[in-house]
PDB file of C-alpha atoms in Angstrom:
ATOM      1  CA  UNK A   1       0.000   0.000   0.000  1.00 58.00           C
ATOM      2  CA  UNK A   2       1.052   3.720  -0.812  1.00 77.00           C
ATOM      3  CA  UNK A   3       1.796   5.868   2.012  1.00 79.00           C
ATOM      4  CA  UNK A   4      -1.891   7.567   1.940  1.00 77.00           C
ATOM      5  CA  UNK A   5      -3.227   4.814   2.494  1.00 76.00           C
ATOM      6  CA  UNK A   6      -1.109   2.894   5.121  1.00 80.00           C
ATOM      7  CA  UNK A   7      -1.781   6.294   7.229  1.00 82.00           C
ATOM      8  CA  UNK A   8      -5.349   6.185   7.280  1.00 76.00           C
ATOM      9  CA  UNK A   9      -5.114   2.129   8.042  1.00 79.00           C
ATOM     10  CA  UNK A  10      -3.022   3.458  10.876  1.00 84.00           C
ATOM     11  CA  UNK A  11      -5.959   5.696  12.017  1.00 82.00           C
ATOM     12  CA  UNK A  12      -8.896   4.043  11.539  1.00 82.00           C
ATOM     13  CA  UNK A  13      -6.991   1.313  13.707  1.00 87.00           C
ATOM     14  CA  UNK A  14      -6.146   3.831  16.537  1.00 89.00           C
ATOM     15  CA  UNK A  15      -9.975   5.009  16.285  1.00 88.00           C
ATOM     16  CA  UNK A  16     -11.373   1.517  16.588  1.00 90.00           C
ATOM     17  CA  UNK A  17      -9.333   1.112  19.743  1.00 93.00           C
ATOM     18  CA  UNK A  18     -10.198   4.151  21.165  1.00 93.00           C
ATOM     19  CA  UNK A  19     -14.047   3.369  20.360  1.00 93.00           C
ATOM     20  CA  UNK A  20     -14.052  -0.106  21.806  1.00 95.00           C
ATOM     21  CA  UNK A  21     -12.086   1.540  24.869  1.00 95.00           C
ATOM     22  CA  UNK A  22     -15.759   3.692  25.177  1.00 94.00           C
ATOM     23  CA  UNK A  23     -17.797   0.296  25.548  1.00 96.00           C
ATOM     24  CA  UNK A  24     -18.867  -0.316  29.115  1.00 96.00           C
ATOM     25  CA  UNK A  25     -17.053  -3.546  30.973  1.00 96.00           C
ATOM     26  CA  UNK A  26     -19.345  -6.182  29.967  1.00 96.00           C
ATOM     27  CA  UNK A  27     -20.039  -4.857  26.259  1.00 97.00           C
ATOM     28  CA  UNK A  28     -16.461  -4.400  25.823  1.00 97.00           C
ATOM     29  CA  UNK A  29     -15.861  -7.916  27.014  1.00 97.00           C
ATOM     30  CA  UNK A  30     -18.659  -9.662  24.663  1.00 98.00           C
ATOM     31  CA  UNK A  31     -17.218  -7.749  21.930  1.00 97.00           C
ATOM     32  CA  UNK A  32     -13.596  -8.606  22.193  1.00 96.00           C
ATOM     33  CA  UNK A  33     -14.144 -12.359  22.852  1.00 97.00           C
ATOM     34  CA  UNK A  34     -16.684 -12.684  19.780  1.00 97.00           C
ATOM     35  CA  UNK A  35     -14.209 -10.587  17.766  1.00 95.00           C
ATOM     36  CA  UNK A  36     -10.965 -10.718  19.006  1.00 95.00           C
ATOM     37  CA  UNK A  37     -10.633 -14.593  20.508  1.00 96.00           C
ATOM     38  CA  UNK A  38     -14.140 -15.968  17.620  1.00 96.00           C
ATOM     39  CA  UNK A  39     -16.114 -17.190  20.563  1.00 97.00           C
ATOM     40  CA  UNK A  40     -19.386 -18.082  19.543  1.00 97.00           C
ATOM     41  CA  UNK A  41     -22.182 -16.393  21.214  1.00 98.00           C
ATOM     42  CA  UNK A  42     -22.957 -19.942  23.196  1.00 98.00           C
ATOM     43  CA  UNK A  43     -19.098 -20.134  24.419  1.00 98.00           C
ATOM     44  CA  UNK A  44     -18.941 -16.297  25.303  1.00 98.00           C
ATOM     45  CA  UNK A  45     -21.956 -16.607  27.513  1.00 98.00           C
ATOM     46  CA  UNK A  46     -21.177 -19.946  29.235  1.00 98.00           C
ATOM     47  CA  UNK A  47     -17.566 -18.299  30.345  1.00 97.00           C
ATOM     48  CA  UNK A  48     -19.086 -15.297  31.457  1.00 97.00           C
ATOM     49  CA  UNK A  49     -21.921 -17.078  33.125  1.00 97.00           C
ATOM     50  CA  UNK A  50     -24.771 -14.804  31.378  1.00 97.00           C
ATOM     51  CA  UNK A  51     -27.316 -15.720  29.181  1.00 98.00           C
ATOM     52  CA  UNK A  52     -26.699 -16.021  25.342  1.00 98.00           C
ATOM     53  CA  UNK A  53     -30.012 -13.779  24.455  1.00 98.00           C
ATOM     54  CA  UNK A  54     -27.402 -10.808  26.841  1.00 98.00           C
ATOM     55  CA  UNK A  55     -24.226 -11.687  24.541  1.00 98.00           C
ATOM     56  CA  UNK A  56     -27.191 -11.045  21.667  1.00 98.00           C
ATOM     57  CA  UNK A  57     -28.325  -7.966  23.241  1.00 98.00           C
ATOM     58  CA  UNK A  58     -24.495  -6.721  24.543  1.00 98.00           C
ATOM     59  CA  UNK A  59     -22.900  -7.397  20.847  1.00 97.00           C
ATOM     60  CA  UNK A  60     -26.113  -5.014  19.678  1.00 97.00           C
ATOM     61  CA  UNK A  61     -25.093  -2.348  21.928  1.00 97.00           C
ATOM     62  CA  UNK A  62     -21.569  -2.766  21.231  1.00 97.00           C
ATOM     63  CA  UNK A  63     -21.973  -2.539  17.367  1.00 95.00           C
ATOM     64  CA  UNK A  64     -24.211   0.236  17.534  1.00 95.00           C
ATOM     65  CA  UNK A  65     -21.698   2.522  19.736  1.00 93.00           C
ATOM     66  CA  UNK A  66     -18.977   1.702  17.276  1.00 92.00           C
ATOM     67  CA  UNK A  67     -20.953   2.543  14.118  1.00 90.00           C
ATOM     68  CA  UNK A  68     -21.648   5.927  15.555  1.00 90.00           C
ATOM     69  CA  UNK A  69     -17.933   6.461  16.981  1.00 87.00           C
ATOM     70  CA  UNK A  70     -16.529   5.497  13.124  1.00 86.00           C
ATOM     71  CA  UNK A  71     -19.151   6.621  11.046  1.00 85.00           C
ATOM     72  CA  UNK A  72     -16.816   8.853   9.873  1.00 79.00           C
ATOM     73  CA  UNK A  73     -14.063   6.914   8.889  1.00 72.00           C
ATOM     74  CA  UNK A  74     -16.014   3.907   7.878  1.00 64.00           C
ATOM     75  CA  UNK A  75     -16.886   5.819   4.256  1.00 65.00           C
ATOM     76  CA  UNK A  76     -12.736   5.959   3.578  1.00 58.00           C
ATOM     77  CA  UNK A  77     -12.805   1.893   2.798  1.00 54.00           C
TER      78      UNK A  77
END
């Protein structure tokens, strides 16, 4: 990739970071074991001890917060 476009990479990275930093404990959590480690929703909420319909409903949350924080960048790609 050209310079240009390794920079933005760079940002959008640091702006996904700082969004899923924004995510309250248990959001943040659900998110970064479904994304992060591929947990299925089943597996995320038997280690957390919750009930898969709250990984459903935490994930919803989660995605909605970081389509707002990176509306803005999500248009670049």
């Amino acid at each position: 990739p050209d310079g240009e476009t390794h920079y933005l990479v760079g940002e959008l990275e640091t702006h996904i970071i700082k969004a899923i930093d924004t995510l309250p404990p248990k959001c943040r959590t659900v998110f970064k074991l479904s994304r992060f480690e591929e947990l299925s929703y089943k597996e995320i909420a038997e280690r957390m001890e919750i009930s898969v319909k709250t990984v459903e409903n935490q994930m919803s949350k989660a995605l909605k917060v970081l389509r707002k924080e990176l509306r803005g960048y999500l248009s670049l790609f």
